[in-house]
CSV table of C-alpha atoms in Angstrom, one decimal:
chain,number,residue,atom,x,y,z
I,261,MET,CA,102.9,-165.3,145.8
I,262,ALA,CA,106.1,-164.6,143.9
I,263,LEU,CA,105.4,-162.0,141.4
I,264,THR,CA,106.7,-162.6,137.5
I,265,ASP,CA,106.0,-161.5,134.7
I,266,LEU,CA,104.2,-163.7,134.0
I,267,SER,CA,101.8,-164.2,137.4
I,268,LEU,CA,101.1,-160.4,137.5
I,269,ARG,CA,98.5,-161.0,133.9
I,270,THR,CA,96.9,-163.6,136.8
I,271,LEU,CA,96.6,-161.1,139.6
I,272,LYS,CA,92.5,-159.9,139.9
I,273,PRO,CA,90.9,-157.9,141.3
I,274,VAL,CA,87.9,-158.6,144.0
I,275,ALA,CA,84.8,-156.7,144.2
I,276,GLY,CA,84.5,-154.1,146.3
I,277,LYS,CA,87.6,-153.0,147.7
I,278,GLN,CA,91.6,-153.0,146.9
I,279,VAL,CA,93.8,-155.8,147.2
I,280,THR,CA,98.0,-156.2,147.7
I,281,TYR,CA,99.7,-159.1,146.5
I,282,THR,CA,102.9,-159.4,148.2
I,283,ASP,CA,106.2,-160.3,147.0
I,284,ARG,CA,107.7,-163.9,148.3
I,285,SER,CA,110.9,-162.9,147.3
I,286,LEU,CA,111.4,-159.1,148.6
I,287,LYS,CA,109.7,-157.9,152.0
I,288,GLY,CA,107.7,-155.5,151.4
I,289,PHE,CA,107.4,-155.7,147.7
I,290,GLY,CA,104.0,-156.4,146.5
I,291,VAL,CA,101.4,-155.2,143.2
I,292,ARG,CA,98.3,-153.3,144.6
I,293,VAL,CA,94.7,-153.9,142.7
I,294,GLY,CA,92.5,-151.1,142.7
I,295,LYS,CA,89.1,-152.0,142.0
I,296,SER,CA,88.7,-151.1,138.3
I,297,GLY,CA,91.7,-153.4,138.0
I,298,ALA,CA,94.4,-151.0,137.7
I,299,MET,CA,97.3,-152.0,139.2
I,300,THR,CA,100.6,-149.9,141.5
I,301,TYR,CA,103.8,-151.7,142.3
I,302,VAL,CA,104.2,-150.8,145.9
I,303,LEU,CA,106.4,-151.2,148.6
I,304,VAL,CA,105.3,-151.3,152.5
I,305,VAL,CA,108.0,-150.3,155.3
I,306,GLY,CA,108.1,-149.4,158.8
I,307,ALA,CA,106.7,-150.2,161.7
I,308,ASN,CA,103.0,-147.8,160.7
I,309,ARG,CA,103.2,-150.5,157.3
I,310,LYS,CA,103.8,-146.6,155.4
I,311,ARG,CA,102.5,-147.7,151.6
I,312,ILE,CA,104.8,-146.2,149.3
I,313,LYS,CA,103.6,-146.1,145.2
I,314,LEU,CA,106.8,-147.1,142.9
I,315,GLY,CA,104.7,-147.0,139.8
I,316,ASP,CA,102.4,-148.4,137.4
I,317,VAL,CA,102.3,-151.4,136.3
I,318,GLY,CA,102.8,-151.5,132.4
I,319,VAL,CA,104.4,-148.6,132.6
I,320,LEU,CA,107.3,-150.0,134.9
I,321,LYS,CA,108.4,-153.2,134.4
I,322,LEU,CA,108.3,-156.2,137.5
I,323,ALA,CA,112.7,-155.7,137.4
I,324,GLU,CA,113.1,-152.2,137.5
I,325,ALA,CA,109.4,-152.0,140.5
I,326,ARG,CA,111.6,-154.3,142.8
I,327,ALA,CA,115.3,-152.6,141.6
I,328,ALA,CA,113.1,-149.6,143.5
I,329,ALA,CA,112.1,-151.5,145.9
I,330,ARG,CA,115.6,-152.9,147.2
I,331,VAL,CA,117.1,-149.1,146.5
I,332,LYS,CA,114.7,-147.4,149.1
I,333,LEU,CA,114.7,-150.3,151.7
I,334,ALA,CA,118.6,-149.7,151.7
I,335,GLU,CA,118.1,-146.1,152.2
I,336,LYS,CA,115.8,-146.4,154.9
I,337,GLN,CA,117.8,-149.0,156.6
I,338,LEU,CA,121.2,-146.7,156.1
I,339,GLY,CA,119.0,-143.6,157.1
I,340,ILE,CA,120.0,-142.3,153.9
I,341,HIS,CA,115.9,-141.1,153.1
I,342,GLN,CA,113.2,-140.8,155.3
I,343,HIS,CA,109.9,-141.2,153.2
I,344,THR,CA,107.6,-137.4,154.1
I,345,THR,CA,104.2,-137.4,155.1
I,346,ALA,CA,104.2,-133.9,154.2
I,347,PRO,CA,100.6,-133.2,153.6
I,348,THR,CA,98.1,-133.0,150.7
I,349,TYR,CA,98.2,-129.3,148.8
I,350,ASN,CA,94.2,-129.4,149.6
I,351,ASP,CA,95.1,-130.6,153.6
I,352,ALA,CA,97.9,-127.6,153.3
I,353,LEU,CA,95.5,-125.2,151.7
I,354,GLU,CA,92.3,-125.7,154.7
I,355,THR,CA,95.5,-125.0,157.3
I,356,PHE,CA,96.4,-121.6,155.6
I,357,LEU,CA,93.4,-120.1,154.9
I,358,LYS,CA,92.5,-121.0,159.0
I,359,VAL,CA,95.3,-119.6,159.9
I,360,LYS,CA,95.3,-116.2,157.7
I,361,GLU,CA,92.0,-116.2,158.6
I,362,GLN,CA,93.3,-115.5,163.3
I,363,GLU,CA,96.0,-113.6,161.2
I,364,HIS,CA,95.9,-109.9,162.0
I,365,GLY,CA,95.9,-107.4,159.5
I,366,CYS,CA,94.3,-110.2,157.1
I,367,LYS,CA,91.1,-108.3,155.4
I,368,PRO,CA,88.0,-110.4,154.9
I,369,ARG,CA,88.5,-109.6,150.5
I,370,THR,CA,92.4,-110.8,151.0
I,371,LEU,CA,91.6,-114.5,152.7
I,372,ARG,CA,88.7,-114.7,149.7
I,373,ASP,CA,91.1,-113.9,147.5
I,374,TYR,CA,93.4,-116.6,148.7
I,375,LYS,CA,90.6,-119.0,148.7
I,376,ARG,CA,89.6,-118.5,145.2
I,377,LEU,CA,93.1,-118.7,143.5
I,378,LEU,CA,94.1,-121.4,145.8
I,379,THR,CA,91.6,-123.6,145.2
I,380,ARG,CA,90.8,-122.7,141.2
I,381,HIS,CA,94.3,-122.5,140.6
I,382,GLY,CA,95.2,-125.6,143.1
I,383,PHE,CA,96.8,-128.7,143.3
I,384,GLY,CA,94.4,-130.8,144.4
I,385,LEU,CA,95.1,-134.3,146.6
I,386,ASP,CA,98.7,-134.3,145.1
I,387,LYS,CA,101.0,-134.4,148.3
I,388,LEU,CA,102.3,-131.5,148.7
I,389,ASP,CA,106.8,-132.3,148.3
I,390,ARG,CA,105.8,-133.4,145.2
I,391,ILE,CA,104.4,-130.4,143.5
I,392,THR,CA,107.3,-129.7,141.3
I,393,PRO,CA,108.7,-126.1,139.9
I,394,ASN,CA,107.4,-127.2,136.4
I,395,ASP,CA,104.0,-128.4,138.2
I,396,VAL,CA,103.7,-125.0,139.4
I,397,GLN,CA,104.8,-123.2,136.2
I,398,GLY,CA,103.4,-124.9,133.9
I,399,LYS,CA,99.5,-123.8,136.0
I,400,LEU,CA,101.1,-119.9,135.7
I,401,ASP,CA,101.9,-120.9,131.3
I,402,LYS,CA,98.0,-121.6,131.6
I,403,LEU,CA,97.0,-118.2,132.8
I,404,ALA,CA,98.5,-116.5,129.9
I,405,LYS,CA,96.1,-114.9,128.1
I,406,THR,CA,94.3,-113.7,131.5
I,407,PRO,CA,97.7,-111.7,132.6
I,408,SER,CA,96.0,-109.9,136.1
I,409,GLU,CA,94.8,-113.5,136.6
I,410,GLN,CA,98.4,-115.1,136.6
I,411,ALA,CA,99.8,-112.1,137.9
I,412,HIS,CA,97.5,-112.7,141.2
I,413,ALA,CA,98.5,-116.3,141.0
I,414,TYR,CA,101.8,-115.9,141.0
I,415,SER,CA,101.4,-114.0,144.2
I,416,ALA,CA,99.2,-116.3,145.9
I,417,TYR,CA,101.7,-119.2,145.4
I,418,GLN,CA,104.7,-117.6,146.9
I,419,ILE,CA,102.8,-116.8,149.8
I,420,PHE,CA,101.3,-120.2,150.3
I,421,PHE,CA,104.3,-121.9,149.5
I,422,LYS,CA,106.6,-119.8,152.2
I,423,PHE,CA,103.9,-120.5,154.3
I,424,ALA,CA,104.5,-124.4,153.5
I,425,PHE,CA,108.1,-124.1,153.9
I,426,ARG,CA,108.2,-122.2,157.3
I,427,ARG,CA,105.4,-125.2,158.5
I,428,HIS,CA,108.5,-127.6,157.6
I,429,TYR,CA,105.5,-129.5,154.3
I,430,LEU,CA,108.2,-128.7,152.3
I,431,ASP,CA,111.9,-129.1,152.2
I,432,ARG,CA,112.6,-126.1,149.6
I,433,HIS,CA,109.9,-123.6,148.1
I,434,PRO,CA,109.1,-124.6,144.6
I,435,MET,CA,108.9,-121.0,143.3
I,436,GLU,CA,112.0,-120.4,144.9
I,437,ARG,CA,113.8,-119.3,141.4
I,438,MET,CA,110.6,-118.5,139.4
I,439,GLU,CA,111.0,-114.2,138.4
I,440,PRO,CA,107.8,-112.7,139.6
I,441,LYS,CA,105.4,-111.6,136.5
I,442,LYS,CA,105.3,-108.5,135.7
I,443,PRO,CA,102.4,-106.4,136.4
I,444,ARG,CA,100.2,-105.4,133.5
I,445,PRO,CA,100.5,-100.6,132.8
I,446,SER,CA,98.2,-99.1,134.9
I,447,ARG,CA,95.0,-98.5,132.9
I,448,LYS,CA,94.4,-94.9,132.0
I,449,ARG,CA,91.2,-94.9,130.2
I,450,ILE,CA,88.8,-92.1,131.3
I,451,LEU,CA,85.2,-91.9,130.2
I,452,SER,CA,84.4,-89.4,128.3
I,453,PHE,CA,81.3,-87.4,129.0
I,454,ASP,CA,79.5,-88.6,126.3
I,455,GLU,CA,80.7,-91.9,127.2
I,456,LEU,CA,79.4,-92.0,130.8
I,457,LYS,CA,75.8,-89.8,130.0
I,458,ARG,CA,75.6,-93.5,127.1
I,459,VAL,CA,76.5,-95.8,130.3
I,460,TRP,CA,74.1,-94.3,133.3
I,461,ASN,CA,70.8,-94.3,130.6
I,462,ALA,CA,71.6,-98.4,129.7
I,463,CYS,CA,71.5,-99.2,133.5
I,464,ASP,CA,68.7,-101.2,135.0
I,465,GLY,CA,68.6,-103.4,138.1
I,466,ALA,CA,71.0,-103.8,140.6
I,467,PHE,CA,73.7,-103.8,138.2
I,468,GLY,CA,73.0,-100.4,136.8
I,469,ASP,CA,72.3,-98.6,140.2
I,470,ILE,CA,75.7,-100.3,141.3
I,471,ILE,CA,77.2,-98.6,138.0
I,472,LYS,CA,74.8,-95.7,139.0
I,473,LEU,CA,76.3,-95.3,142.0
I,474,CYS,CA,80.2,-96.3,140.4
I,475,ILE,CA,79.7,-92.6,138.4
I,476,LEU,CA,78.2,-90.6,141.6
I,477,LEU,CA,79.6,-91.2,144.0
I,478,GLY,CA,83.7,-92.6,142.8
I,479,GLN,CA,84.0,-95.7,144.8
I,480,ARG,CA,85.2,-98.9,144.4
I,481,ARG,CA,82.7,-101.4,143.2
I,482,SER,CA,83.2,-103.3,145.6
I,483,GLU,CA,82.7,-101.2,148.3
I,484,ILE,CA,79.2,-100.5,146.5
I,485,ALA,CA,78.1,-103.5,145.7
I,486,GLN,CA,78.2,-104.2,150.3
I,487,VAL,CA,77.0,-101.1,151.4
I,488,GLU,CA,74.3,-102.3,154.3
I,489,GLN,CA,70.7,-99.7,155.1
I,490,ALA,CA,72.8,-99.2,158.7
I,491,TRP,CA,76.1,-97.4,156.2
I,492,VAL,CA,73.4,-95.3,155.5
I,493,GLU,CA,73.1,-91.8,158.5
I,494,GLY,CA,71.3,-89.5,156.8
I,495,ASP,CA,72.1,-87.5,154.0
I,496,GLU,CA,76.1,-89.6,154.4
I,497,LEU,CA,77.4,-92.7,153.7
I,498,SER,CA,79.5,-94.3,156.3
I,499,PHE,CA,82.2,-96.4,155.2
I,500,PRO,CA,83.7,-98.9,157.9
I,501,ALA,CA,87.5,-99.4,158.0
I,502,SER,CA,87.4,-103.6,157.4
I,503,VAL,CA,85.9,-102.8,153.8
I,504,ALA,CA,88.7,-100.0,152.9
I,505,LYS,CA,91.7,-100.9,150.6
I,506,ASN,CA,93.6,-99.0,153.1
I,507,ARG,CA,92.1,-99.8,156.7
I,508,VAL,CA,90.6,-96.3,157.2
I,509,GLY,CA,86.8,-95.3,156.9
I,510,TRP,CA,85.4,-93.4,155.6
I,511,ARG,CA,82.5,-90.9,154.6
I,512,VAL,CA,80.4,-89.7,151.7
I,513,PRO,CA,77.7,-86.7,151.4
I,514,LEU,CA,74.7,-88.5,149.8
I,515,GLU,CA,73.3,-85.4,147.1
I,516,PRO,CA,69.7,-86.4,146.0
I,517,MET,CA,70.5,-88.4,143.2
I,518,ALA,CA,72.6,-91.3,144.7
I,519,LEU,CA,70.5,-90.7,147.5
I,520,GLU,CA,67.2,-91.7,146.0
I,521,ILE,CA,68.9,-94.6,144.4
I,522,ILE,CA,70.2,-96.0,147.7
I,523,ARG,CA,67.0,-95.9,149.5
I,524,SER,CA,65.1,-97.3,146.4
I,525,ARG,CA,67.5,-100.0,147.3
I,526,PHE,CA,65.7,-100.9,151.0
I,527,THR,CA,64.4,-104.3,151.7
I,528,ASN,CA,64.8,-107.1,153.8
I,529,SER,CA,67.9,-107.7,153.2
I,530,PRO,CA,70.7,-106.0,155.5
I,531,TYR,CA,72.4,-105.2,152.4
I,532,LEU,CA,71.8,-103.0,149.0
I,533,PHE,CA,72.4,-105.0,147.1
I,534,PRO,CA,71.8,-108.7,147.7
I,535,ALA,CA,73.7,-111.8,145.8
I,536,ARG,CA,71.3,-113.0,144.0
I,537,LYS,CA,71.9,-116.4,145.2
I,538,THR,CA,73.0,-117.7,148.1
I,539,TRP,CA,72.4,-121.2,148.2
I,540,ARG,CA,75.8,-121.9,147.2
I,541,GLN,CA,77.2,-119.6,149.6
I,542,LYS,CA,79.9,-118.1,148.1
I,543,SER,CA,78.7,-114.4,148.4
I,544,SER,CA,75.7,-112.4,150.0
I,545,VAL,CA,76.0,-109.7,148.2
I,546,TYR,CA,76.4,-108.9,144.3
I,547,ASN,CA,78.7,-110.7,142.1
I,548,ALA,CA,78.1,-111.0,138.7
I,549,TRP,CA,80.3,-109.3,137.5
I,550,GLY,CA,80.9,-111.1,134.6
I,551,LYS,CA,77.5,-111.9,133.5
I,552,ASP,CA,75.7,-108.2,133.9
I,553,LYS,CA,78.9,-105.8,132.8
I,554,PRO,CA,79.1,-107.1,128.9
I,555,LYS,CA,75.3,-106.7,128.6
I,556,LEU,CA,75.8,-103.4,129.8
I,557,ASP,CA,78.7,-102.6,127.2
I,558,GLU,CA,76.1,-103.8,124.3
I,559,LYS,CA,73.1,-101.7,125.3
I,560,ALA,CA,75.1,-98.8,125.6
I,561,GLN,CA,77.0,-99.2,122.7
I,562,VAL,CA,80.7,-98.0,125.3
I,563,PHE,CA,83.6,-100.8,125.1
I,564,GLY,CA,86.6,-101.1,126.1
I,565,TRP,CA,86.5,-100.0,129.6
I,566,VAL,CA,86.0,-101.7,133.1
I,567,ILE,CA,85.0,-100.2,136.2
I,568,HIS,CA,87.1,-98.8,137.8
I,569,ASP,CA,87.7,-96.6,134.7
I,570,LEU,CA,84.5,-95.1,136.6
I,571,ARG,CA,87.0,-94.2,139.7
I,572,ARG,CA,89.7,-92.8,137.9
I,573,SER,CA,87.1,-90.7,135.6
I,574,PHE,CA,85.2,-89.7,138.6
I,575,GLN,CA,88.2,-87.5,139.6
I,576,THR,CA,89.4,-86.6,136.9
I,577,HIS,CA,86.3,-85.1,136.1
I,578,LEU,CA,86.3,-83.4,139.6
I,579,THR,CA,89.3,-81.4,138.8
I,580,SER,CA,88.2,-80.3,135.4
I,581,LEU,CA,85.8,-78.7,137.8
I,582,GLY,CA,88.2,-77.2,140.1
I,583,VAL,CA,87.8,-79.1,142.8
I,584,PRO,CA,91.2,-79.7,144.6
I,585,GLU,CA,92.8,-83.1,144.0
I,586,ASN,CA,93.0,-83.2,148.1
I,587,VAL,CA,89.3,-82.7,148.6
I,588,SER,CA,88.7,-85.0,145.6
I,589,ASP,CA,91.2,-87.5,148.1
I,590,ARG,CA,89.5,-87.7,150.4
I,591,LEU,CA,85.6,-88.4,149.0
I,592,MET,CA,87.6,-91.4,147.4
I,593,ASN,CA,89.2,-92.6,150.9
I,594,HIS,CA,93.1,-92.0,149.0
I,595,ILE,CA,95.7,-91.9,151.7
I,596,THR,CA,98.3,-89.4,149.7
I,597,GLY,CA,101.7,-87.6,150.6
I,598,ALA,CA,99.8,-85.2,152.7
I,599,LYS,CA,98.7,-87.9,155.6
I,600,GLN,CA,101.6,-89.2,155.4
I,601,GLY,CA,104.9,-88.3,158.4
I,602,THR,CA,104.3,-86.4,161.1
I,603,LEU,CA,101.5,-83.9,159.1
I,604,GLY,CA,99.2,-87.4,159.4
I,605,VAL,CA,99.8,-87.3,162.9
I,606,TYR,CA,97.9,-84.0,163.5
I,607,GLN,CA,96.0,-83.0,161.0
I,608,HIS,CA,92.8,-84.5,161.3
I,609,TYR,CA,90.1,-82.4,159.5
I,610,ASP,CA,87.5,-83.8,157.5
I,611,TYR,CA,87.0,-81.5,155.0
I,612,ALA,CA,83.3,-82.3,155.1
I,613,SER,CA,82.0,-79.1,154.3
I,614,GLU,CA,84.6,-79.4,151.0
I,615,LYS,CA,84.2,-83.1,150.1
I,616,ARG,CA,80.1,-81.7,150.1
I,617,GLU,CA,80.0,-78.8,147.6
I,618,ALA,CA,82.0,-81.2,145.3
I,619,MET,CA,79.9,-83.2,145.2
I,620,MET,CA,77.2,-80.9,145.0
I,621,LYS,CA,79.2,-79.9,141.8
I,622,TRP,CA,79.0,-83.5,140.3
I,623,LYS,CA,76.0,-83.9,140.6
I,624,THR,CA,74.9,-80.5,139.2
I,625,HIS,CA,77.1,-81.3,136.1
I,626,LEU,CA,75.3,-84.5,135.8
I,627,SER,CA,72.3,-83.6,135.4
I,628,SER,CA,72.4,-80.9,133.3
I,629,LEU,CA,74.3,-83.8,131.3
I,630,LEU,CA,71.4,-86.5,131.6
I,631,ALA,CA,69.3,-83.8,130.5
I,632,THR,CA,70.6,-83.0,127.1
I,633,ASP,CA,69.6,-84.8,124.3
I,634,GLN,CA,71.5,-87.7,122.7
């Protein structure tokens, strides 16, 4: 049929399917009518009948869409432009995650972070080569009130789009001129002994036990949440390299208070802190931080702290009790200057007795603190 401004008004949808009305005056040009009646200008080119969307009817005039179609046909014949077959963002993300999963040195936690960030702040079914710098900047601007999430999303975008560029999904990296997001200043919050006591006394349930172990052992919250029964070896907790930030396994001596909490968590699950709900298949271990932490704050009446501050408080208070820094570093699996260079190659003393002495000193101090009146 000959497409005219008048004939466009007569085009009707076909029940249950999309239909394309082709223009008699320009090969490959037409109007595609969806099931809902929405109409778009399209151009079908090439032996494989590739369909190119030109724009929506009502946004573009018929003459404008026909002119755009002629330009694309001319470019194709002259070899000026070849329409790309870039994958959708979701398809490229699926490939990216599969490659990262097989990549040596990519930890499970890093892979989970990539998946969470690039899915939550992703571009869905958009073609990868249609994602502009403004699109990416718009996503990042929406995270301005959560600077940590914004910085993490920026880093994940950079790695993902660099991967896509090297795979020839893109001709240009959409973030090539963007300035990196400034990281937040390092936190310096130390919980006082009084605050630690109030937090401890407010703890209950699985989350409460995780917090108590963070206070007692000085480990990261994710490391405590992932603890398995098999990691408990007598009166020591053996963390495998797979959960370590530095990819080095380490052992932590367990004093009686910590050991009692850990043994009370033994169930049929291999984990001490299994996820409350596993049907979503998002996590196999505890992950309800955002739900339980505010409740603990309110109950303890201690505010303005994050769980990682317990780790900083642990090392600071150990130092105040006379524990050498190199001993507390080994308890927390920190790699310091003393473990780098040739000394790191030849020095393998594990400081087991010193670590145990430090943990008993910390336990004794906490016990006396908790025994005092409010």
